PDB file of C-alpha atoms in Angstrom:
ATOM      1  CA  UNK A   1      14.339   0.539-115.289  1.00 45.00           C
ATOM      2  CA  UNK A   2      11.351   1.798-114.439  1.00 48.00           C
ATOM      3  CA  UNK A   3      10.714   5.364-114.640  1.00 49.00           C
ATOM      4  CA  UNK A   4      10.299   7.109-110.803  1.00 48.00           C
ATOM      5  CA  UNK A   5       7.091   7.902-109.621  1.00 47.00           C
ATOM      6  CA  UNK A   6       5.524  11.732-111.038  1.00 43.00           C
ATOM      7  CA  UNK A   7       5.254  14.099-107.437  1.00 43.00           C
ATOM      8  CA  UNK A   8       1.893  15.484-107.808  1.00 56.00           C
ATOM      9  CA  UNK A   9       2.432  19.372-108.334  1.00 73.00           C
ATOM     10  CA  UNK A  10      -1.134  20.688-106.887  1.00 84.00           C
ATOM     11  CA  UNK A  11      -2.627  24.040-108.783  1.00 92.00           C
ATOM     12  CA  UNK A  12      -2.820  26.681-107.189  1.00 94.00           C
ATOM     13  CA  UNK A  13      -6.022  28.765-107.139  1.00 95.00           C
ATOM     14  CA  UNK A  14      -5.434  31.691-105.311  1.00 95.00           C
ATOM     15  CA  UNK A  15      -2.203  33.722-103.674  1.00 95.00           C
ATOM     16  CA  UNK A  16      -2.353  35.785-101.144  1.00 96.00           C
ATOM     17  CA  UNK A  17       0.358  38.099 -98.917  1.00 96.00           C
ATOM     18  CA  UNK A  18       0.908  35.481 -96.210  1.00 96.00           C
ATOM     19  CA  UNK A  19      -0.513  32.555 -97.918  1.00 96.00           C
ATOM     20  CA  UNK A  20      -1.586  30.606-100.673  1.00 96.00           C
ATOM     21  CA  UNK A  21      -4.848  28.006-101.638  1.00 96.00           C
ATOM     22  CA  UNK A  22      -4.369  25.101-103.547  1.00 96.00           C
ATOM     23  CA  UNK A  23      -7.574  24.485-105.820  1.00 94.00           C
ATOM     24  CA  UNK A  24      -8.216  21.549-103.762  1.00 92.00           C
ATOM     25  CA  UNK A  25      -9.554  24.169-101.389  1.00 90.00           C
ATOM     26  CA  UNK A  26      -5.944  23.685 -98.830  1.00 94.00           C
ATOM     27  CA  UNK A  27      -3.716  26.040 -97.339  1.00 96.00           C
ATOM     28  CA  UNK A  28       0.152  26.744 -97.302  1.00 95.00           C
ATOM     29  CA  UNK A  29       1.370  29.517 -95.410  1.00 95.00           C
ATOM     30  CA  UNK A  30       4.299  30.906 -96.280  1.00 94.00           C
ATOM     31  CA  UNK A  31       5.610  31.300 -92.716  1.00 90.00           C
ATOM     32  CA  UNK A  32       4.658  28.056 -90.739  1.00 86.00           C
ATOM     33  CA  UNK A  33       6.605  27.992 -87.336  1.00 86.00           C
ATOM     34  CA  UNK A  34       7.951  31.233 -85.331  1.00 90.00           C
ATOM     35  CA  UNK A  35      10.098  30.983 -81.887  1.00 95.00           C
ATOM     36  CA  UNK A  36       8.371  31.310 -78.516  1.00 97.00           C
ATOM     37  CA  UNK A  37       9.926  31.453 -75.617  1.00 97.00           C
ATOM     38  CA  UNK A  38       9.199  30.883 -72.281  1.00 98.00           C
ATOM     39  CA  UNK A  39       7.778  32.889 -69.301  1.00 98.00           C
ATOM     40  CA  UNK A  40      10.250  34.458 -66.919  1.00 96.00           C
ATOM     41  CA  UNK A  41      11.744  36.828 -64.239  1.00 95.00           C
ATOM     42  CA  UNK A  42      12.866  39.412 -65.347  1.00 94.00           C
ATOM     43  CA  UNK A  43      16.477  40.456 -63.502  1.00 92.00           C
ATOM     44  CA  UNK A  44      16.839  42.993 -64.273  1.00 92.00           C
ATOM     45  CA  UNK A  45      13.466  45.153 -64.401  1.00 93.00           C
ATOM     46  CA  UNK A  46      11.587  42.484 -62.165  1.00 94.00           C
ATOM     47  CA  UNK A  47       8.834  42.015 -63.984  1.00 97.00           C
ATOM     48  CA  UNK A  48       7.339  38.011 -63.814  1.00 97.00           C
ATOM     49  CA  UNK A  49       5.486  36.166 -66.394  1.00 98.00           C
ATOM     50  CA  UNK A  50       3.512  33.370 -66.560  1.00 98.00           C
ATOM     51  CA  UNK A  51       1.391  31.450 -68.400  1.00 98.00           C
ATOM     52  CA  UNK A  52      -2.781  31.094 -67.796  1.00 98.00           C
ATOM     53  CA  UNK A  53      -5.381  28.787 -69.441  1.00 98.00           C
ATOM     54  CA  UNK A  54      -8.579  30.565 -69.867  1.00 98.00           C
ATOM     55  CA  UNK A  55     -10.410  28.725 -71.776  1.00 97.00           C
ATOM     56  CA  UNK A  56     -10.533  24.655 -72.915  1.00 97.00           C
ATOM     57  CA  UNK A  57     -13.057  24.844 -75.206  1.00 96.00           C
ATOM     58  CA  UNK A  58     -12.531  27.164 -76.930  1.00 97.00           C
ATOM     59  CA  UNK A  59      -8.817  26.932 -76.195  1.00 97.00           C
ATOM     60  CA  UNK A  60      -7.691  30.907 -75.188  1.00 98.00           C
ATOM     61  CA  UNK A  61      -4.540  31.145 -72.792  1.00 98.00           C
ATOM     62  CA  UNK A  62      -3.071  34.531 -72.082  1.00 98.00           C
ATOM     63  CA  UNK A  63       0.797  35.312 -70.300  1.00 98.00           C
ATOM     64  CA  UNK A  64       0.513  37.963 -67.861  1.00 98.00           C
ATOM     65  CA  UNK A  65       3.287  40.018 -66.906  1.00 98.00           C
ATOM     66  CA  UNK A  66       3.371  41.563 -63.307  1.00 97.00           C
ATOM     67  CA  UNK A  67       5.452  44.867 -62.426  1.00 95.00           C
ATOM     68  CA  UNK A  68       8.200  44.933 -60.224  1.00 90.00           C
ATOM     69  CA  UNK A  69       5.946  43.637 -56.819  1.00 75.00           C
ATOM     70  CA  UNK A  70       8.405  47.364 -54.913  1.00 67.00           C
ATOM     71  CA  UNK A  71       6.299  49.344 -57.985  1.00 62.00           C
ATOM     72  CA  UNK A  72       2.783  47.709 -56.981  1.00 64.00           C
ATOM     73  CA  UNK A  73       0.722  50.909 -56.141  1.00 62.00           C
ATOM     74  CA  UNK A  74      -1.244  50.289 -52.951  1.00 66.00           C
ATOM     75  CA  UNK A  75      -4.432  51.201 -54.546  1.00 68.00           C
ATOM     76  CA  UNK A  76      -3.423  48.842 -57.262  1.00 88.00           C
ATOM     77  CA  UNK A  77      -2.165  48.980 -61.093  1.00 94.00           C
ATOM     78  CA  UNK A  78      -3.427  49.878 -64.514  1.00 96.00           C
ATOM     79  CA  UNK A  79      -4.381  46.400 -66.243  1.00 98.00           C
ATOM     80  CA  UNK A  80      -2.920  46.228 -70.678  1.00 98.00           C
ATOM     81  CA  UNK A  81      -5.148  43.597 -72.677  1.00 98.00           C
ATOM     82  CA  UNK A  82      -2.164  43.551 -75.721  1.00 98.00           C
ATOM     83  CA  UNK A  83      -3.378  41.400 -78.754  1.00 98.00           C
ATOM     84  CA  UNK A  84      -0.435  40.322 -81.057  1.00 98.00           C
ATOM     85  CA  UNK A  85      -0.158  40.963 -84.247  1.00 98.00           C
ATOM     86  CA  UNK A  86       0.479  38.052 -87.657  1.00 97.00           C
ATOM     87  CA  UNK A  87      -1.981  39.108 -90.323  1.00 97.00           C
ATOM     88  CA  UNK A  88      -4.765  36.977 -87.797  1.00 98.00           C
ATOM     89  CA  UNK A  89      -2.479  33.731 -89.498  1.00 97.00           C
ATOM     90  CA  UNK A  90       0.511  33.366 -87.728  1.00 96.00           C
ATOM     91  CA  UNK A  91       2.254  34.832 -83.974  1.00 97.00           C
ATOM     92  CA  UNK A  92       1.707  34.485 -81.001  1.00 98.00           C
ATOM     93  CA  UNK A  93       1.866  36.196 -77.170  1.00 98.00           C
ATOM     94  CA  UNK A  94       4.255  33.884 -76.669  1.00 98.00           C
ATOM     95  CA  UNK A  95       6.882  35.329 -79.720  1.00 97.00           C
ATOM     96  CA  UNK A  96       9.555  36.391 -78.214  1.00 97.00           C
ATOM     97  CA  UNK A  97       8.922  39.956 -79.272  1.00 96.00           C
ATOM     98  CA  UNK A  98       5.746  40.479 -78.258  1.00 98.00           C
ATOM     99  CA  UNK A  99       7.199  39.075 -74.731  1.00 97.00           C
ATOM    100  CA  UNK A 100       9.633  41.820 -74.705  1.00 96.00           C
ATOM    101  CA  UNK A 101       7.670  44.667 -75.975  1.00 97.00           C
ATOM    102  CA  UNK A 102       4.468  43.306 -72.886  1.00 98.00           C
ATOM    103  CA  UNK A 103       7.815  43.202 -70.557  1.00 97.00           C
ATOM    104  CA  UNK A 104       8.508  46.557 -71.396  1.00 97.00           C
ATOM    105  CA  UNK A 105       4.602  47.432 -71.427  1.00 97.00           C
ATOM    106  CA  UNK A 106       4.168  46.146 -68.156  1.00 97.00           C
ATOM    107  CA  UNK A 107       7.603  47.789 -65.937  1.00 96.00           C
ATOM    108  CA  UNK A 108       7.973  51.070 -67.859  1.00 96.00           C
ATOM    109  CA  UNK A 109       4.077  51.890 -67.217  1.00 96.00           C
ATOM    110  CA  UNK A 110       4.036  50.734 -63.464  1.00 95.00           C
ATOM    111  CA  UNK A 111       1.021  47.766 -65.975  1.00 97.00           C
ATOM    112  CA  UNK A 112      -0.055  44.531 -65.303  1.00 97.00           C
ATOM    113  CA  UNK A 113      -0.414  43.110 -68.646  1.00 98.00           C
ATOM    114  CA  UNK A 114      -2.316  40.120 -69.910  1.00 98.00           C
ATOM    115  CA  UNK A 115      -1.246  39.114 -73.296  1.00 98.00           C
ATOM    116  CA  UNK A 116      -3.792  37.350 -75.291  1.00 98.00           C
ATOM    117  CA  UNK A 117      -3.380  33.747 -77.473  1.00 98.00           C
ATOM    118  CA  UNK A 118      -6.043  33.460 -80.199  1.00 98.00           C
ATOM    119  CA  UNK A 119      -7.060  31.043 -82.660  1.00 98.00           C
ATOM    120  CA  UNK A 120      -5.566  31.631 -85.884  1.00 97.00           C
ATOM    121  CA  UNK A 121      -6.875  31.203 -89.590  1.00 97.00           C
ATOM    122  CA  UNK A 122      -6.635  28.016 -91.705  1.00 96.00           C
ATOM    123  CA  UNK A 123      -6.340  25.580 -87.888  1.00 96.00           C
ATOM    124  CA  UNK A 124      -9.296  28.116 -86.352  1.00 97.00           C
ATOM    125  CA  UNK A 125     -10.194  30.503 -89.007  1.00 97.00           C
ATOM    126  CA  UNK A 126     -12.152  34.539 -88.520  1.00 98.00           C
ATOM    127  CA  UNK A 127     -13.859  35.392 -86.439  1.00 98.00           C
ATOM    128  CA  UNK A 128     -11.956  32.925 -83.757  1.00 98.00           C
ATOM    129  CA  UNK A 129      -9.074  35.647 -83.623  1.00 98.00           C
ATOM    130  CA  UNK A 130     -12.584  37.895 -82.047  1.00 98.00           C
ATOM    131  CA  UNK A 131     -14.114  35.714 -80.176  1.00 98.00           C
ATOM    132  CA  UNK A 132     -11.193  34.390 -78.339  1.00 98.00           C
ATOM    133  CA  UNK A 133     -10.246  38.148 -77.522  1.00 98.00           C
ATOM    134  CA  UNK A 134     -13.727  39.081 -76.317  1.00 98.00           C
ATOM    135  CA  UNK A 135     -13.385  35.222 -73.543  1.00 98.00           C
ATOM    136  CA  UNK A 136     -10.521  36.458 -72.353  1.00 98.00           C
ATOM    137  CA  UNK A 137     -11.913  40.138 -71.739  1.00 98.00           C
ATOM    138  CA  UNK A 138     -14.614  39.355 -69.926  1.00 98.00           C
ATOM    139  CA  UNK A 139     -12.118  36.384 -68.117  1.00 98.00           C
ATOM    140  CA  UNK A 140     -10.145  39.497 -66.971  1.00 98.00           C
ATOM    141  CA  UNK A 141     -13.012  41.538 -65.898  1.00 98.00           C
ATOM    142  CA  UNK A 142     -14.115  38.559 -64.129  1.00 98.00           C
ATOM    143  CA  UNK A 143     -11.650  39.448 -61.405  1.00 98.00           C
ATOM    144  CA  UNK A 144     -12.638  43.098 -60.322  1.00 98.00           C
ATOM    145  CA  UNK A 145     -14.492  41.867 -57.289  1.00 97.00           C
ATOM    146  CA  UNK A 146     -11.275  39.747 -55.993  1.00 96.00           C
ATOM    147  CA  UNK A 147     -12.215  36.402 -56.129  1.00 96.00           C
ATOM    148  CA  UNK A 148     -11.672  35.338 -59.478  1.00 97.00           C
ATOM    149  CA  UNK A 149      -8.853  32.503 -60.602  1.00 97.00           C
ATOM    150  CA  UNK A 150      -5.867  34.593 -61.424  1.00 98.00           C
ATOM    151  CA  UNK A 151      -4.576  36.296 -57.965  1.00 96.00           C
ATOM    152  CA  UNK A 152      -2.088  38.161 -59.729  1.00 96.00           C
ATOM    153  CA  UNK A 153      -5.413  39.711 -61.341  1.00 97.00           C
ATOM    154  CA  UNK A 154      -7.123  39.934 -57.745  1.00 96.00           C
ATOM    155  CA  UNK A 155      -4.265  41.197 -55.964  1.00 94.00           C
ATOM    156  CA  UNK A 156      -3.195  43.625 -58.093  1.00 95.00           C
ATOM    157  CA  UNK A 157      -5.305  45.114 -60.210  1.00 96.00           C
ATOM    158  CA  UNK A 158      -7.869  48.818 -60.764  1.00 96.00           C
ATOM    159  CA  UNK A 159     -10.219  47.482 -63.109  1.00 97.00           C
ATOM    160  CA  UNK A 160     -10.879  51.005 -63.141  1.00 96.00           C
ATOM    161  CA  UNK A 161      -8.194  51.344 -65.090  1.00 97.00           C
ATOM    162  CA  UNK A 162      -8.618  49.425 -67.721  1.00 98.00           C
ATOM    163  CA  UNK A 163      -6.521  49.673 -71.462  1.00 98.00           C
ATOM    164  CA  UNK A 164      -7.030  47.554 -74.488  1.00 98.00           C
ATOM    165  CA  UNK A 165      -4.345  47.922 -77.426  1.00 98.00           C
ATOM    166  CA  UNK A 166      -2.833  46.511 -80.090  1.00 98.00           C
ATOM    167  CA  UNK A 167      -0.709  45.753 -83.288  1.00 98.00           C
ATOM    168  CA  UNK A 168      -1.287  45.114 -87.099  1.00 98.00           C
ATOM    169  CA  UNK A 169      -4.208  42.829 -86.343  1.00 98.00           C
ATOM    170  CA  UNK A 170      -4.147  43.034 -83.114  1.00 98.00           C
ATOM    171  CA  UNK A 171      -4.266  46.869 -83.976  1.00 98.00           C
ATOM    172  CA  UNK A 172      -7.725  45.671 -85.521  1.00 98.00           C
ATOM    173  CA  UNK A 173      -9.252  43.127 -82.913  1.00 98.00           C
ATOM    174  CA  UNK A 174      -8.932  45.388 -80.127  1.00 98.00           C
ATOM    175  CA  UNK A 175     -11.188  48.023 -82.271  1.00 98.00           C
ATOM    176  CA  UNK A 176     -13.924  45.085 -82.213  1.00 98.00           C
ATOM    177  CA  UNK A 177     -13.328  44.536 -78.459  1.00 98.00           C
ATOM    178  CA  UNK A 178     -14.160  48.550 -77.770  1.00 98.00           C
ATOM    179  CA  UNK A 179     -16.720  48.423 -79.810  1.00 98.00           C
ATOM    180  CA  UNK A 180     -18.334  45.583 -78.180  1.00 98.00           C
ATOM    181  CA  UNK A 181     -17.869  47.085 -74.572  1.00 98.00           C
ATOM    182  CA  UNK A 182     -19.436  49.828 -76.400  1.00 98.00           C
ATOM    183  CA  UNK A 183     -22.379  48.005 -77.112  1.00 98.00           C
ATOM    184  CA  UNK A 184     -22.651  44.834 -74.862  1.00 98.00           C
ATOM    185  CA  UNK A 185     -20.823  46.403 -71.691  1.00 98.00           C
ATOM    186  CA  UNK A 186     -18.606  44.592 -69.279  1.00 97.00           C
ATOM    187  CA  UNK A 187     -19.382  44.198 -65.216  1.00 97.00           C
ATOM    188  CA  UNK A 188     -19.992  47.035 -63.152  1.00 97.00           C
ATOM    189  CA  UNK A 189     -16.650  48.559 -61.615  1.00 97.00           C
ATOM    190  CA  UNK A 190     -14.414  47.478 -64.938  1.00 98.00           C
ATOM    191  CA  UNK A 191     -14.275  50.413 -66.790  1.00 98.00           C
ATOM    192  CA  UNK A 192     -12.308  51.021 -70.455  1.00 98.00           C
ATOM    193  CA  UNK A 193     -10.103  53.996 -70.003  1.00 97.00           C
ATOM    194  CA  UNK A 194      -8.352  53.963 -73.742  1.00 98.00           C
ATOM    195  CA  UNK A 195      -7.535  51.843 -76.217  1.00 98.00           C
ATOM    196  CA  UNK A 196      -4.370  52.031 -78.198  1.00 98.00           C
ATOM    197  CA  UNK A 197      -4.092  50.820 -82.335  1.00 98.00           C
ATOM    198  CA  UNK A 198      -0.741  50.433 -83.485  1.00 98.00           C
ATOM    199  CA  UNK A 199      -0.006  50.467 -87.510  1.00 98.00           C
ATOM    200  CA  UNK A 200      -3.968  48.629 -87.408  1.00 98.00           C
ATOM    201  CA  UNK A 201      -5.258  46.196 -90.519  1.00 98.00           C
ATOM    202  CA  UNK A 202      -8.541  48.111 -91.741  1.00 98.00           C
ATOM    203  CA  UNK A 203     -10.439  47.045 -95.345  1.00 97.00           C
ATOM    204  CA  UNK A 204      -9.216  49.742 -97.936  1.00 96.00           C
ATOM    205  CA  UNK A 205      -6.049  47.524 -99.256  1.00 96.00           C
ATOM    206  CA  UNK A 206      -4.685  44.969-101.530  1.00 94.00           C
ATOM    207  CA  UNK A 207      -5.634  42.436 -98.108  1.00 97.00           C
ATOM    208  CA  UNK A 208      -9.117  42.715 -98.010  1.00 97.00           C
ATOM    209  CA  UNK A 209     -10.011  39.173-100.337  1.00 97.00           C
ATOM    210  CA  UNK A 210      -7.658  37.755 -98.226  1.00 98.00           C
ATOM    211  CA  UNK A 211      -9.092  38.641 -95.144  1.00 98.00           C
ATOM    212  CA  UNK A 212     -12.191  37.586 -96.694  1.00 98.00           C
ATOM    213  CA  UNK A 213     -10.942  34.638 -97.513  1.00 97.00           C
ATOM    214  CA  UNK A 214      -9.707  33.794 -93.691  1.00 98.00           C
ATOM    215  CA  UNK A 215     -13.367  34.622 -92.457  1.00 97.00           C
ATOM    216  CA  UNK A 216     -15.204  32.163 -92.616  1.00 91.00           C
ATOM    217  CA  UNK A 217     -19.141  34.484 -92.435  1.00 95.00           C
ATOM    218  CA  UNK A 218     -17.687  37.772 -94.000  1.00 97.00           C
ATOM    219  CA  UNK A 219     -20.103  40.037 -95.091  1.00 96.00           C
ATOM    220  CA  UNK A 220     -18.135  41.531 -97.560  1.00 96.00           C
ATOM    221  CA  UNK A 221     -16.306  44.633 -97.964  1.00 96.00           C
ATOM    222  CA  UNK A 222     -18.214  46.368 -95.907  1.00 95.00           C
ATOM    223  CA  UNK A 223     -18.268  43.695 -92.912  1.00 98.00           C
ATOM    224  CA  UNK A 224     -17.569  45.929 -89.492  1.00 98.00           C
ATOM    225  CA  UNK A 225     -14.661  43.650 -88.783  1.00 98.00           C
ATOM    226  CA  UNK A 226     -12.608  44.914 -91.409  1.00 98.00           C
ATOM    227  CA  UNK A 227     -14.277  47.900 -92.320  1.00 98.00           C
ATOM    228  CA  UNK A 228     -15.594  50.358 -89.600  1.00 98.00           C
ATOM    229  CA  UNK A 229     -18.717  52.573 -90.115  1.00 98.00           C
ATOM    230  CA  UNK A 230     -18.559  55.960 -88.927  1.00 98.00           C
ATOM    231  CA  UNK A 231     -21.239  55.008 -86.628  1.00 98.00           C
ATOM    232  CA  UNK A 232     -20.221  51.996 -84.836  1.00 98.00           C
ATOM    233  CA  UNK A 233     -16.602  54.147 -84.676  1.00 98.00           C
ATOM    234  CA  UNK A 234     -18.837  56.285 -82.422  1.00 98.00           C
ATOM    235  CA  UNK A 235     -20.374  53.681 -80.119  1.00 98.00           C
ATOM    236  CA  UNK A 236     -16.386  53.149 -78.981  1.00 98.00           C
ATOM    237  CA  UNK A 237     -16.929  52.333 -75.277  1.00 98.00           C
ATOM    238  CA  UNK A 238     -13.550  54.206 -74.406  1.00 97.00           C
ATOM    239  CA  UNK A 239     -12.706  57.340 -72.970  1.00 96.00           C
ATOM    240  CA  UNK A 240      -9.303  58.068 -74.716  1.00 98.00           C
ATOM    241  CA  UNK A 241      -7.761  56.516 -78.773  1.00 98.00           C
ATOM    242  CA  UNK A 242      -4.627  56.471 -79.536  1.00 98.00           C
ATOM    243  CA  UNK A 243      -3.553  55.589 -83.503  1.00 98.00           C
ATOM    244  CA  UNK A 244      -0.225  54.729 -85.004  1.00 98.00           C
ATOM    245  CA  UNK A 245       0.668  54.622 -88.736  1.00 98.00           C
ATOM    246  CA  UNK A 246       3.853  54.477 -90.347  1.00 98.00           C
ATOM    247  CA  UNK A 247       4.810  56.567 -93.352  1.00 97.00           C
ATOM    248  CA  UNK A 248       6.771  53.698 -95.563  1.00 98.00           C
ATOM    249  CA  UNK A 249       2.870  50.512 -94.687  1.00 98.00           C
ATOM    250  CA  UNK A 250       0.721  49.958 -97.119  1.00 97.00           C
ATOM    251  CA  UNK A 251      -1.983  49.855 -94.513  1.00 98.00           C
ATOM    252  CA  UNK A 252      -0.889  53.640 -93.918  1.00 98.00           C
ATOM    253  CA  UNK A 253      -4.264  55.167 -95.528  1.00 98.00           C
ATOM    254  CA  UNK A 254      -6.467  52.393 -94.037  1.00 98.00           C
ATOM    255  CA  UNK A 255      -5.575  53.814 -90.366  1.00 98.00           C
ATOM    256  CA  UNK A 256      -5.437  57.337 -91.756  1.00 98.00           C
ATOM    257  CA  UNK A 257      -9.110  56.763 -92.826  1.00 98.00           C
ATOM    258  CA  UNK A 258     -10.031  55.215 -89.480  1.00 98.00           C
ATOM    259  CA  UNK A 259      -8.605  58.459 -87.846  1.00 98.00           C
ATOM    260  CA  UNK A 260     -11.099  60.292 -90.185  1.00 98.00           C
ATOM    261  CA  UNK A 261     -14.170  58.562 -89.671  1.00 98.00           C
ATOM    262  CA  UNK A 262     -13.714  58.761 -86.563  1.00 98.00           C
ATOM    263  CA  UNK A 263     -13.666  62.510 -86.848  1.00 97.00           C
ATOM    264  CA  UNK A 264     -17.008  62.205 -88.133  1.00 98.00           C
ATOM    265  CA  UNK A 265     -18.533  60.357 -85.808  1.00 98.00           C
ATOM    266  CA  UNK A 266     -19.559  61.999 -82.744  1.00 95.00           C
ATOM    267  CA  UNK A 267     -16.935  59.633 -80.610  1.00 97.00           C
ATOM    268  CA  UNK A 268     -17.529  62.107 -76.930  1.00 93.00           C
ATOM    269  CA  UNK A 269     -13.924  60.935 -76.161  1.00 96.00           C
ATOM    270  CA  UNK A 270     -10.329  61.876 -77.105  1.00 97.00           C
ATOM    271  CA  UNK A 271      -7.929  61.061 -79.822  1.00 98.00           C
ATOM    272  CA  UNK A 272      -4.829  61.111 -81.292  1.00 98.00           C
ATOM    273  CA  UNK A 273      -2.929  59.892 -83.976  1.00 98.00           C
ATOM    274  CA  UNK A 274       0.861  59.930 -84.686  1.00 98.00           C
ATOM    275  CA  UNK A 275       2.858  59.815 -87.888  1.00 98.00           C
ATOM    276  CA  UNK A 276       6.173  57.119 -87.453  1.00 96.00           C
ATOM    277  CA  UNK A 277       7.636  59.414 -90.183  1.00 95.00           C
ATOM    278  CA  UNK A 278      10.015  56.655 -92.949  1.00 96.00           C
ATOM    279  CA  UNK A 279       9.467  53.412 -90.940  1.00 97.00           C
ATOM    280  CA  UNK A 280       7.782  50.117 -92.027  1.00 97.00           C
ATOM    281  CA  UNK A 281       4.612  48.549 -90.881  1.00 97.00           C
ATOM    282  CA  UNK A 282       5.579  47.565 -87.217  1.00 97.00           C
ATOM    283  CA  UNK A 283       8.922  48.625 -87.529  1.00 97.00           C
ATOM    284  CA  UNK A 284       9.529  48.650 -84.055  1.00 97.00           C
ATOM    285  CA  UNK A 285       9.823  44.328 -82.834  1.00 95.00           C
ATOM    286  CA  UNK A 286      12.654  44.324 -84.855  1.00 92.00           C
ATOM    287  CA  UNK A 287      14.887  47.044 -83.662  1.00 91.00           C
ATOM    288  CA  UNK A 288      13.650  48.107 -79.889  1.00 92.00           C
ATOM    289  CA  UNK A 289      16.765  50.276 -79.153  1.00 90.00           C
ATOM    290  CA  UNK A 290      16.123  52.113 -82.223  1.00 94.00           C
ATOM    291  CA  UNK A 291      15.967  55.882 -81.968  1.00 95.00           C
ATOM    292  CA  UNK A 292      11.926  55.710 -83.113  1.00 96.00           C
ATOM    293  CA  UNK A 293      11.193  52.422 -81.529  1.00 96.00           C
ATOM    294  CA  UNK A 294      11.981  53.862 -78.281  1.00 96.00           C
ATOM    295  CA  UNK A 295       9.907  57.036 -79.265  1.00 97.00           C
ATOM    296  CA  UNK A 296       6.730  55.073 -80.205  1.00 98.00           C
ATOM    297  CA  UNK A 297       6.853  52.571 -77.042  1.00 97.00           C
ATOM    298  CA  UNK A 298       7.502  55.789 -74.588  1.00 97.00           C
ATOM    299  CA  UNK A 299       4.146  57.240 -75.981  1.00 98.00           C
ATOM    300  CA  UNK A 300       2.432  54.073 -74.992  1.00 98.00           C
ATOM    301  CA  UNK A 301       3.192  54.205 -71.687  1.00 98.00           C
ATOM    302  CA  UNK A 302       2.658  57.850 -71.543  1.00 98.00           C
ATOM    303  CA  UNK A 303      -1.077  56.835 -72.913  1.00 98.00           C
ATOM    304  CA  UNK A 304      -1.151  54.129 -69.966  1.00 98.00           C
ATOM    305  CA  UNK A 305       0.238  56.243 -67.351  1.00 95.00           C
ATOM    306  CA  UNK A 306      -2.658  58.548 -68.840  1.00 89.00           C
ATOM    307  CA  UNK A 307      -0.020  61.153 -68.953  1.00 73.00           C
TER     308      UNK A 307
END
C-alpha cells in the first residue's frame, strides 16, 4: 500500500498580532470571521438604522442611525461620522458591538450617526481604510444643501455640528480625517466641531511593523498616518479633541505621546485626555453595562452634546 500523501506545511516568514505572513506571500488572519447583525428599529430607544451604499468603486458602505423622531430637534441634529476599530484587518460597522455602541450614542446624544464600512487588509491593504473613510465623510458633507441621496441626512442633520470619532484603528483614521479637513477642507456650511479618539493606534509599539506591512505605500516609522508630527497635529480641522487611553492597554503610551505632541503643536482648539484606569484596550465593547463602560460612553455623549 502506498504511503498517504504528504501535506505541505508552509513556512512562516513573519508573525504579527493579528496575522501570519508566509514565505510565499500569503496571509493567514487569526480572526477570519466575525458576527454581523442587520439594521433594525429599536423598540426601547426608538433608534432606527439602515444600510446605504456610498460607492461601488471602491466599495464603501455605511450604517446610519436615526434617533427617535420625537427627539429630533426642529433645528436639526448633530451628525457623528463613526469609524470602527479592528487592527485595520477585521471587524465591521455591522458587528453587534459597534451596532450597539452607535445606537447608544444616537439615542443618548440625540445625534444622527453614520458608521462607515471601509476596506480591510489583506483584501484591500492600507491606505484603503483612509481613502474609503474620506470618501464616506465627503458623501455625508454632500448633503449640506439638503439635496443629497439620503433623506435622513437631508432632513435631520445640522452640518455645522459635525463630529468624527472612532476606537483603536478607527481612532487613528479619525486623526487622518481631521487632518484632511484642516488641510483640504469640506464644503461651505459644514463645520467639524470635534473629534474623539478612543484608545487610538499610533506608532510607538510592537505593532509598528505590522502596520507598515499592511500599508502598500508606507514611508517607514515616520509615516505621518502612523506617527503624526507635531506640525500635522496642529493642522487638525476641528475645534475640540477628546482622547481616551486605558491603563492596561499596550497602546496607552502612543496615545499619551499624541496628547503631548498636541500640547506642543499650537492647535488652537481645546483638547482633553481621559485615562480609563486598570482597563484593557477597548474594554467597553465587551461589557457595555460596566460602570467604567457607561462612564466612557457618557463622556462621549457629553462631548457630542457640547456640554
